């Protein structure tokens, strides 16, 4: 999973030469053997390295505040979203739905690496949602649909059908 | 082909100015102040309706996709241009129109398709120029998210800073 994600990220960033990765332990933590330094371990560490290699530092946030927000969601991705149980899913979607109420992207009005990795991580959960649930978490669904249509992002993932108009309009979110 | 847009500062055509700002790299348009709002294409062809001016400018730069990418999107865009002219420009019943807009925006980042179009320009401009918008807008969270997102994007902030503040 993580390796396909990193290879999709490489393609989005336009990195010409694909890196070779290995994995570590039974949680299959990705490892990048670097030519110039020690090996890099962990999804977020490697992803941030790729962003810098592609000279796209704005994807990590362009102010002190947005950089902190990006790191917060990257950590959320690996600590909360990875290996979450069925019970966790509802809490995650509820929290994310509240958070995204007044934001287009996770870092307010700016598209960042946090959106990409959260999208890759949450796609398997969204695929399984019923139409009613997609409307219940309406802000998550809007954000998700926007990111999956963002140029060059979707790659290895299948598209999720999102209705453009609400059906259950009387239901309050 | 030299396009010239004349604007009346007492009745700013914000939507037309936004369209001109979006297309400026592919379609140069000079802007000057005058008695009325008018796009001068040639001595024989002139447009004075804001939506007509925006449509014409968008069609001159099809690669930008401001007029959508298929017939369905074009129709949706026409719907929103008419919606902003009929329901958001000074008429009574603003709350009802805002309710409809809020519902439409609940699952969308942009009004039509997945990128900015004339629909966003026109509706944003109508709200920006509307006296009732900031006070009545508080309870419409989806409109607020969409409005402040667009306001932070370059062509919108450029036009907002250059023109909208002149009115005050």
mmCIF file of N, CA, C and O in Angstrom, chain B residues 54-131:
data_model
loop_
_atom_site.group_PDB
_atom_site.id
_atom_site.type_symbol
_atom_site.label_atom_id
_atom_site.label_comp_id
_atom_site.label_asym_id
_atom_site.label_seq_id
_atom_site.Cartn_x
_atom_site.Cartn_y
_atom_site.Cartn_z
ATOM 1 N N UNK B 54 -18.409 38.860 -20.098
ATOM 2 C CA UNK B 54 -17.695 37.695 -19.536
ATOM 3 C C UNK B 54 -17.731 36.518 -20.505
ATOM 4 O O UNK B 54 -16.713 35.844 -20.714
ATOM 5 N N UNK B 55 -18.903 36.263 -21.063
ATOM 6 C CA UNK B 55 -19.026 35.140 -22.001
ATOM 7 C C UNK B 55 -18.089 35.316 -23.192
ATOM 8 O O UNK B 55 -17.413 34.387 -23.608
ATOM 9 N N UNK B 56 -18.069 36.531 -23.740
ATOM 10 C CA UNK B 56 -17.238 36.786 -24.914
ATOM 11 C C UNK B 56 -15.763 36.560 -24.579
ATOM 12 O O UNK B 56 -15.043 35.871 -25.323
ATOM 13 N N UNK B 57 -15.324 37.103 -23.447
ATOM 14 C CA UNK B 57 -13.915 36.955 -23.056
ATOM 15 C C UNK B 57 -13.572 35.476 -22.829
ATOM 16 O O UNK B 57 -12.513 35.002 -23.251
ATOM 17 N N UNK B 58 -14.486 34.735 -22.184
ATOM 18 C CA UNK B 58 -14.226 33.315 -21.923
ATOM 19 C C UNK B 58 -14.116 32.528 -23.222
ATOM 20 O O UNK B 58 -13.302 31.620 -23.344
ATOM 21 N N UNK B 59 -14.936 32.887 -24.200
ATOM 22 C CA UNK B 59 -14.917 32.154 -25.476
ATOM 23 C C UNK B 59 -13.668 32.448 -26.281
ATOM 24 O O UNK B 59 -13.251 31.630 -27.112
ATOM 25 N N UNK B 60 -13.070 33.633 -26.055
ATOM 26 C CA UNK B 60 -11.832 33.954 -26.766
ATOM 27 C C UNK B 60 -10.661 33.124 -26.247
ATOM 28 O O UNK B 60 -9.643 32.991 -26.925
ATOM 29 N N UNK B 61 -10.787 32.613 -25.029
ATOM 30 C CA UNK B 61 -9.680 31.837 -24.445
ATOM 31 C C UNK B 61 -10.190 30.461 -24.030
ATOM 32 O O UNK B 61 -10.214 30.132 -22.846
ATOM 33 N N UNK B 62 -10.591 29.625 -25.009
ATOM 34 C CA UNK B 62 -11.207 28.336 -24.665
ATOM 35 C C UNK B 62 -10.279 27.420 -23.862
ATOM 36 O O UNK B 62 -10.747 26.602 -23.076
ATOM 37 N N UNK B 63 -8.966 27.576 -24.032
ATOM 38 C CA UNK B 63 -8.042 26.677 -23.344
ATOM 39 C C UNK B 63 -8.125 26.819 -21.826
ATOM 40 O O UNK B 63 -7.773 25.894 -21.093
ATOM 41 N N UNK B 64 -8.590 27.960 -21.349
ATOM 42 C CA UNK B 64 -8.660 28.168 -19.902
ATOM 43 C C UNK B 64 -9.845 27.431 -19.274
ATOM 44 O O UNK B 64 -9.927 27.302 -18.056
ATOM 45 N N UNK B 65 -10.784 27.010 -20.101
ATOM 46 C CA UNK B 65 -11.912 26.235 -19.577
ATOM 47 C C UNK B 65 -12.907 27.033 -18.751
ATOM 48 O O UNK B 65 -13.691 26.453 -18.004
ATOM 49 N N UNK B 66 -12.894 28.356 -18.878
ATOM 50 C CA UNK B 66 -13.822 29.168 -18.072
ATOM 51 C C UNK B 66 -15.277 28.918 -18.454
ATOM 52 O O UNK B 66 -16.181 29.202 -17.679
ATOM 53 N N UNK B 67 -15.494 28.434 -19.679
ATOM 54 C CA UNK B 67 -16.866 28.154 -20.106
ATOM 55 C C UNK B 67 -17.152 26.650 -20.059
ATOM 56 O O UNK B 67 -17.992 26.130 -20.809
ATOM 57 N N UNK B 68 -16.453 25.936 -19.188
ATOM 58 C CA UNK B 68 -16.709 24.514 -19.021
ATOM 59 C C UNK B 68 -16.066 23.690 -20.113
ATOM 60 O O UNK B 68 -15.479 24.224 -21.052
ATOM 61 N N UNK B 69 -16.171 22.335 -19.976
ATOM 62 C CA UNK B 69 -15.480 21.488 -20.939
ATOM 63 C C UNK B 69 -16.452 20.639 -21.753
ATOM 64 O O UNK B 69 -16.020 19.867 -22.594
ATOM 65 N N UNK B 70 -17.757 20.731 -21.491
ATOM 66 C CA UNK B 70 -18.713 20.026 -22.330
ATOM 67 C C UNK B 70 -20.053 20.763 -22.296
ATOM 68 O O UNK B 70 -20.194 21.761 -21.584
ATOM 69 N N UNK B 71 -21.019 20.254 -23.050
ATOM 70 C CA UNK B 71 -22.275 20.975 -23.192
ATOM 71 C C UNK B 71 -23.045 21.038 -21.870
ATOM 72 O O UNK B 71 -23.682 22.033 -21.550
ATOM 73 N N UNK B 72 -22.962 19.964 -21.106
ATOM 74 C CA UNK B 72 -23.621 19.930 -19.804
ATOM 75 C C UNK B 72 -23.092 21.051 -18.909
ATOM 76 O O UNK B 72 -23.866 21.786 -18.286
ATOM 77 N N UNK B 73 -21.764 21.185 -18.872
ATOM 78 C CA UNK B 73 -21.176 22.220 -18.019
ATOM 79 C C UNK B 73 -21.525 23.610 -18.524
ATOM 80 O O UNK B 73 -21.773 24.523 -17.743
ATOM 81 N N UNK B 74 -21.543 23.766 -19.862
ATOM 82 C CA UNK B 74 -21.910 25.082 -20.417
ATOM 83 C C UNK B 74 -23.310 25.473 -19.984
ATOM 84 O O UNK B 74 -23.569 26.629 -19.630
ATOM 85 N N UNK B 75 -24.215 24.503 -19.984
ATOM 86 C CA UNK B 75 -25.590 24.779 -19.587
ATOM 87 C C UNK B 75 -25.663 25.151 -18.105
ATOM 88 O O UNK B 75 -26.372 26.080 -17.719
ATOM 89 N N UNK B 76 -24.900 24.416 -17.301
ATOM 90 C CA UNK B 76 -24.864 24.742 -15.872
ATOM 91 C C UNK B 76 -24.333 26.159 -15.652
ATOM 92 O O UNK B 76 -24.836 26.914 -14.824
ATOM 93 N N UNK B 77 -23.304 26.525 -16.430
ATOM 94 C CA UNK B 77 -22.718 27.855 -16.295
ATOM 95 C C UNK B 77 -23.746 28.919 -16.679
ATOM 96 O O UNK B 77 -23.916 29.925 -15.981
ATOM 97 N N UNK B 78 -24.472 28.673 -17.776
ATOM 98 C CA UNK B 78 -25.531 29.608 -18.164
ATOM 99 C C UNK B 78 -26.560 29.760 -17.045
ATOM 100 O O UNK B 78 -27.027 30.864 -16.765
ATOM 101 N N UNK B 79 -26.881 28.638 -16.407
ATOM 102 C CA UNK B 79 -27.826 28.687 -15.288
ATOM 103 C C UNK B 79 -27.337 29.641 -14.204
ATOM 104 O O UNK B 79 -28.078 30.486 -13.708
ATOM 105 N N UNK B 80 -26.051 29.517 -13.841
ATOM 106 C CA UNK B 80 -25.530 30.334 -12.742
ATOM 107 C C UNK B 80 -25.373 31.793 -13.143
ATOM 108 O O UNK B 80 -25.513 32.690 -12.303
ATOM 109 N N UNK B 81 -25.074 32.054 -14.415
ATOM 110 C CA UNK B 81 -24.990 33.451 -14.859
ATOM 111 C C UNK B 81 -26.358 34.110 -14.712
ATOM 112 O O UNK B 81 -26.476 35.245 -14.243
ATOM 113 N N UNK B 82 -27.389 33.377 -15.101
ATOM 114 C CA UNK B 82 -28.733 33.926 -14.989
ATOM 115 C C UNK B 82 -29.146 34.035 -13.516
ATOM 116 O O UNK B 82 -29.755 35.024 -13.113
ATOM 117 N N UNK B 83 -28.778 33.032 -12.743
ATOM 118 C CA UNK B 83 -29.094 33.041 -11.311
ATOM 119 C C UNK B 83 -28.506 34.284 -10.642
ATOM 120 O O UNK B 83 -29.177 34.965 -9.866
ATOM 121 N N UNK B 84 -27.251 34.598 -10.956
ATOM 122 C CA UNK B 84 -26.635 35.747 -10.285
ATOM 123 C C UNK B 84 -27.273 37.053 -10.747
ATOM 124 O O UNK B 84 -27.467 37.964 -9.959
ATOM 125 N N UNK B 85 -27.649 37.137 -12.017
ATOM 126 C CA UNK B 85 -28.269 38.364 -12.513
ATOM 127 C C UNK B 85 -29.686 38.541 -11.956
ATOM 128 O O UNK B 85 -30.106 39.658 -11.643
ATOM 129 N N UNK B 86 -30.404 37.432 -11.828
ATOM 130 C CA UNK B 86 -31.815 37.543 -11.425
ATOM 131 C C UNK B 86 -32.045 37.522 -9.931
ATOM 132 O O UNK B 86 -32.956 38.163 -9.429
ATOM 133 N N UNK B 87 -31.221 36.754 -9.193
ATOM 134 C CA UNK B 87 -31.528 36.565 -7.775
ATOM 135 C C UNK B 87 -30.528 37.206 -6.824
ATOM 136 O O UNK B 87 -30.790 37.304 -5.629
ATOM 137 N N UNK B 88 -29.360 37.593 -7.329
ATOM 138 C CA UNK B 88 -28.347 38.104 -6.400
ATOM 139 C C UNK B 88 -28.021 39.575 -6.617
ATOM 140 O O UNK B 88 -27.315 40.167 -5.825
ATOM 141 N N UNK B 89 -28.521 40.175 -7.683
ATOM 142 C CA UNK B 89 -28.133 41.554 -7.966
ATOM 143 C C UNK B 89 -29.226 42.537 -7.521
ATOM 144 O O UNK B 89 -30.001 43.024 -8.337
ATOM 145 N N UNK B 90 -29.286 42.774 -6.229
ATOM 146 C CA UNK B 90 -30.144 43.837 -5.717
ATOM 147 C C UNK B 90 -31.606 43.508 -5.510
ATOM 148 O O UNK B 90 -32.340 44.295 -4.924
ATOM 149 N N UNK B 91 -32.056 42.330 -5.949
ATOM 150 C CA UNK B 91 -33.471 42.013 -5.784
ATOM 151 C C UNK B 91 -33.789 41.576 -4.357
ATOM 152 O O UNK B 91 -32.891 41.153 -3.630
ATOM 153 N N UNK B 92 -35.056 41.646 -3.970
ATOM 154 C CA UNK B 92 -35.437 41.088 -2.667
ATOM 155 C C UNK B 92 -35.376 39.566 -2.704
ATOM 156 O O UNK B 92 -35.204 38.984 -3.764
ATOM 157 N N UNK B 93 -35.504 38.948 -1.545
ATOM 158 C CA UNK B 93 -35.490 37.480 -1.487
ATOM 159 C C UNK B 93 -34.092 36.907 -1.518
ATOM 160 O O UNK B 93 -33.875 35.796 -1.997
ATOM 161 N N UNK B 94 -33.122 37.667 -0.989
ATOM 162 C CA UNK B 94 -31.739 37.198 -1.000
ATOM 163 C C UNK B 94 -31.572 35.909 -0.182
ATOM 164 O O UNK B 94 -30.880 34.986 -0.609
ATOM 165 N N UNK B 95 -32.234 35.847 0.972
ATOM 166 C CA UNK B 95 -32.059 34.686 1.857
ATOM 167 C C UNK B 95 -32.432 33.384 1.151
ATOM 168 O O UNK B 95 -31.740 32.373 1.276
ATOM 169 N N UNK B 96 -33.509 33.429 0.386
ATOM 170 C CA UNK B 96 -33.953 32.236 -0.323
ATOM 171 C C UNK B 96 -32.916 31.812 -1.377
ATOM 172 O O UNK B 96 -32.576 30.636 -1.509
ATOM 173 N N UNK B 97 -32.411 32.802 -2.115
ATOM 174 C CA UNK B 97 -31.397 32.518 -3.137
ATOM 175 C C UNK B 97 -30.133 31.947 -2.496
ATOM 176 O O UNK B 97 -29.524 31.012 -3.020
ATOM 177 N N UNK B 98 -29.755 32.513 -1.335
ATOM 178 C CA UNK B 98 -28.561 32.021 -0.657
ATOM 179 C C UNK B 98 -28.763 30.580 -0.184
ATOM 180 O O UNK B 98 -27.838 29.777 -0.218
ATOM 181 N N UNK B 99 -29.967 30.248 0.244
ATOM 182 C CA UNK B 99 -30.268 28.879 0.659
ATOM 183 C C UNK B 99 -30.049 27.905 -0.484
ATOM 184 O O UNK B 99 -29.463 26.836 -0.324
ATOM 185 N N UNK B 100 -30.514 28.303 -1.659
ATOM 186 C CA UNK B 100 -30.363 27.457 -2.841
ATOM 187 C C UNK B 100 -28.881 27.289 -3.206
ATOM 188 O O UNK B 100 -28.408 26.192 -3.511
ATOM 189 N N UNK B 101 -28.159 28.399 -3.150
ATOM 190 C CA UNK B 101 -26.731 28.383 -3.481
ATOM 191 C C UNK B 101 -25.957 27.504 -2.488
ATOM 192 O O UNK B 101 -25.093 26.720 -2.875
ATOM 193 N N UNK B 102 -26.291 27.636 -1.207
ATOM 194 C CA UNK B 102 -25.610 26.870 -0.164
ATOM 195 C C UNK B 102 -25.787 25.366 -0.390
ATOM 196 O O UNK B 102 -24.845 24.590 -0.275
ATOM 197 N N UNK B 103 -26.998 24.981 -0.736
ATOM 198 C CA UNK B 103 -27.291 23.573 -0.997
ATOM 199 C C UNK B 103 -26.489 23.069 -2.202
ATOM 200 O O UNK B 103 -25.919 21.981 -2.186
ATOM 201 N N UNK B 104 -26.436 23.895 -3.246
ATOM 202 C CA UNK B 104 -25.701 23.498 -4.450
ATOM 203 C C UNK B 104 -24.213 23.330 -4.157
ATOM 204 O O UNK B 104 -23.546 22.502 -4.761
ATOM 205 N N UNK B 105 -23.683 24.137 -3.215
ATOM 206 C CA UNK B 105 -22.246 24.109 -2.949
ATOM 207 C C UNK B 105 -21.846 23.053 -1.917
ATOM 208 O O UNK B 105 -20.659 22.870 -1.672
ATOM 209 N N UNK B 106 -22.822 22.346 -1.328
ATOM 210 C CA UNK B 106 -22.462 21.477 -0.210
ATOM 211 C C UNK B 106 -21.528 20.346 -0.640
ATOM 212 O O UNK B 106 -20.656 19.945 0.116
ATOM 213 N N UNK B 107 -21.668 19.832 -1.861
ATOM 214 C CA UNK B 107 -20.780 18.756 -2.317
ATOM 215 C C UNK B 107 -19.819 19.212 -3.414
ATOM 216 O O UNK B 107 -19.254 18.390 -4.122
ATOM 217 N N UNK B 108 -19.684 20.544 -3.540
ATOM 218 C CA UNK B 108 -18.810 21.033 -4.615
ATOM 219 C C UNK B 108 -17.797 22.031 -4.081
ATOM 220 O O UNK B 108 -18.095 22.832 -3.218
ATOM 221 N N UNK B 109 -16.610 21.978 -4.658
ATOM 222 C CA UNK B 109 -15.592 22.974 -4.338
ATOM 223 C C UNK B 109 -15.758 24.170 -5.268
ATOM 224 O O UNK B 109 -15.652 25.316 -4.845
ATOM 225 N N UNK B 110 -16.035 23.898 -6.545
ATOM 226 C CA UNK B 110 -16.384 24.948 -7.504
ATOM 227 C C UNK B 110 -17.817 24.698 -7.959
ATOM 228 O O UNK B 110 -18.305 23.571 -7.894
ATOM 229 N N UNK B 111 -18.492 25.736 -8.452
ATOM 230 C CA UNK B 111 -19.909 25.580 -8.799
ATOM 231 C C UNK B 111 -20.113 24.569 -9.913
ATOM 232 O O UNK B 111 -21.048 23.777 -9.897
ATOM 233 N N UNK B 112 -19.228 24.589 -10.923
ATOM 234 C CA UNK B 112 -19.405 23.707 -12.080
ATOM 235 C C UNK B 112 -18.098 22.954 -12.339
ATOM 236 O O UNK B 112 -17.037 23.568 -12.414
ATOM 237 N N UNK B 113 -18.201 21.626 -12.478
ATOM 238 C CA UNK B 113 -17.002 20.840 -12.786
ATOM 239 C C UNK B 113 -16.015 20.860 -11.623
ATOM 240 O O UNK B 113 -16.399 20.988 -10.462
ATOM 241 N N UNK B 114 -14.735 20.726 -11.945
ATOM 242 C CA UNK B 114 -13.727 20.651 -10.897
ATOM 243 C C UNK B 114 -12.688 21.755 -10.997
ATOM 244 O O UNK B 114 -11.569 21.625 -10.535
ATOM 245 N N UNK B 115 -13.065 22.857 -11.652
ATOM 246 C CA UNK B 115 -12.149 23.985 -11.739
ATOM 247 C C UNK B 115 -12.973 25.266 -11.818
ATOM 248 O O UNK B 115 -14.196 25.227 -11.955
ATOM 249 N N UNK B 116 -12.289 26.383 -11.738
ATOM 250 C CA UNK B 116 -12.990 27.664 -11.736
ATOM 251 C C UNK B 116 -13.603 27.939 -13.118
ATOM 252 O O UNK B 116 -13.004 27.631 -14.147
ATOM 253 N N UNK B 117 -14.858 28.430 -13.122
ATOM 254 C CA UNK B 117 -15.536 28.770 -14.376
ATOM 255 C C UNK B 117 -16.221 30.132 -14.223
ATOM 256 O O UNK B 117 -16.229 30.718 -13.141
ATOM 257 N N UNK B 118 -16.850 30.572 -15.325
ATOM 258 C CA UNK B 118 -17.609 31.827 -15.303
ATOM 259 C C UNK B 118 -18.666 31.815 -14.206
ATOM 260 O O UNK B 118 -19.012 32.867 -13.658
ATOM 261 N N UNK B 119 -19.224 30.628 -13.900
ATOM 262 C CA UNK B 119 -20.247 30.538 -12.860
ATOM 263 C C UNK B 119 -19.693 31.064 -11.538
ATOM 264 O O UNK B 119 -20.347 31.857 -10.862
ATOM 265 N N UNK B 120 -18.468 30.635 -11.184
ATOM 266 C CA UNK B 120 -17.856 31.110 -9.940
ATOM 267 C C UNK B 120 -17.607 32.619 -9.993
ATOM 268 O O UNK B 120 -17.877 33.333 -9.037
ATOM 269 N N UNK B 121 -17.093 33.098 -11.140
ATOM 270 C CA UNK B 121 -16.793 34.528 -11.266
ATOM 271 C C UNK B 121 -18.051 35.358 -11.073
ATOM 272 O O UNK B 121 -18.069 36.342 -10.332
ATOM 273 N N UNK B 122 -19.105 34.955 -11.760
ATOM 274 C CA UNK B 122 -20.323 35.744 -11.778
ATOM 275 C C UNK B 122 -21.010 35.771 -10.410
ATOM 276 O O UNK B 122 -21.424 36.827 -9.929
ATOM 277 N N UNK B 123 -21.117 34.609 -9.779
ATOM 278 C CA UNK B 123 -21.790 34.544 -8.484
ATOM 279 C C UNK B 123 -20.933 35.215 -7.404
ATOM 280 O O UNK B 123 -21.435 35.946 -6.559
ATOM 281 N N UNK B 124 -19.621 35.005 -7.458
ATOM 282 C CA UNK B 124 -18.725 35.648 -6.493
ATOM 283 C C UNK B 124 -18.839 37.169 -6.606
ATOM 284 O O UNK B 124 -18.953 37.875 -5.598
ATOM 285 N N UNK B 125 -18.825 37.667 -7.852
ATOM 286 C CA UNK B 125 -18.900 39.118 -8.076
ATOM 287 C C UNK B 125 -20.224 39.686 -7.575
ATOM 288 O O UNK B 125 -20.256 40.760 -6.965
ATOM 289 N N UNK B 126 -21.307 38.948 -7.810
ATOM 290 C CA UNK B 126 -22.622 39.430 -7.375
ATOM 291 C C UNK B 126 -22.677 39.536 -5.852
ATOM 292 O O UNK B 126 -23.214 40.490 -5.300
ATOM 293 N N UNK B 127 -22.105 38.528 -5.159
ATOM 294 C CA UNK B 127 -22.115 38.558 -3.693
ATOM 295 C C UNK B 127 -21.187 39.647 -3.168
ATOM 296 O O UNK B 127 -21.525 40.365 -2.240
ATOM 297 N N UNK B 128 -20.022 39.764 -3.792
ATOM 298 C CA UNK B 128 -19.031 40.754 -3.358
ATOM 299 C C UNK B 128 -19.629 42.157 -3.430
ATOM 300 O O UNK B 128 -19.388 42.992 -2.564
ATOM 301 N N UNK B 129 -20.426 42.413 -4.459
ATOM 302 C CA UNK B 129 -20.995 43.740 -4.639
ATOM 303 C C UNK B 129 -22.336 43.932 -3.933
ATOM 304 O O UNK B 129 -22.917 44.999 -4.005
ATOM 305 N N UNK B 130 -22.807 42.880 -3.237
ATOM 306 C CA UNK B 130 -24.143 42.946 -2.634
ATOM 307 C C UNK B 130 -24.059 43.482 -1.206
ATOM 308 O O UNK B 130 -23.286 42.973 -0.404
ATOM 309 N N UNK B 131 -24.883 44.503 -0.916
ATOM 310 C CA UNK B 131 -24.848 45.099 0.434
ATOM 311 C C UNK B 131 -25.297 44.100 1.501
ATOM 312 O O UNK B 131 -24.823 44.129 2.629
#
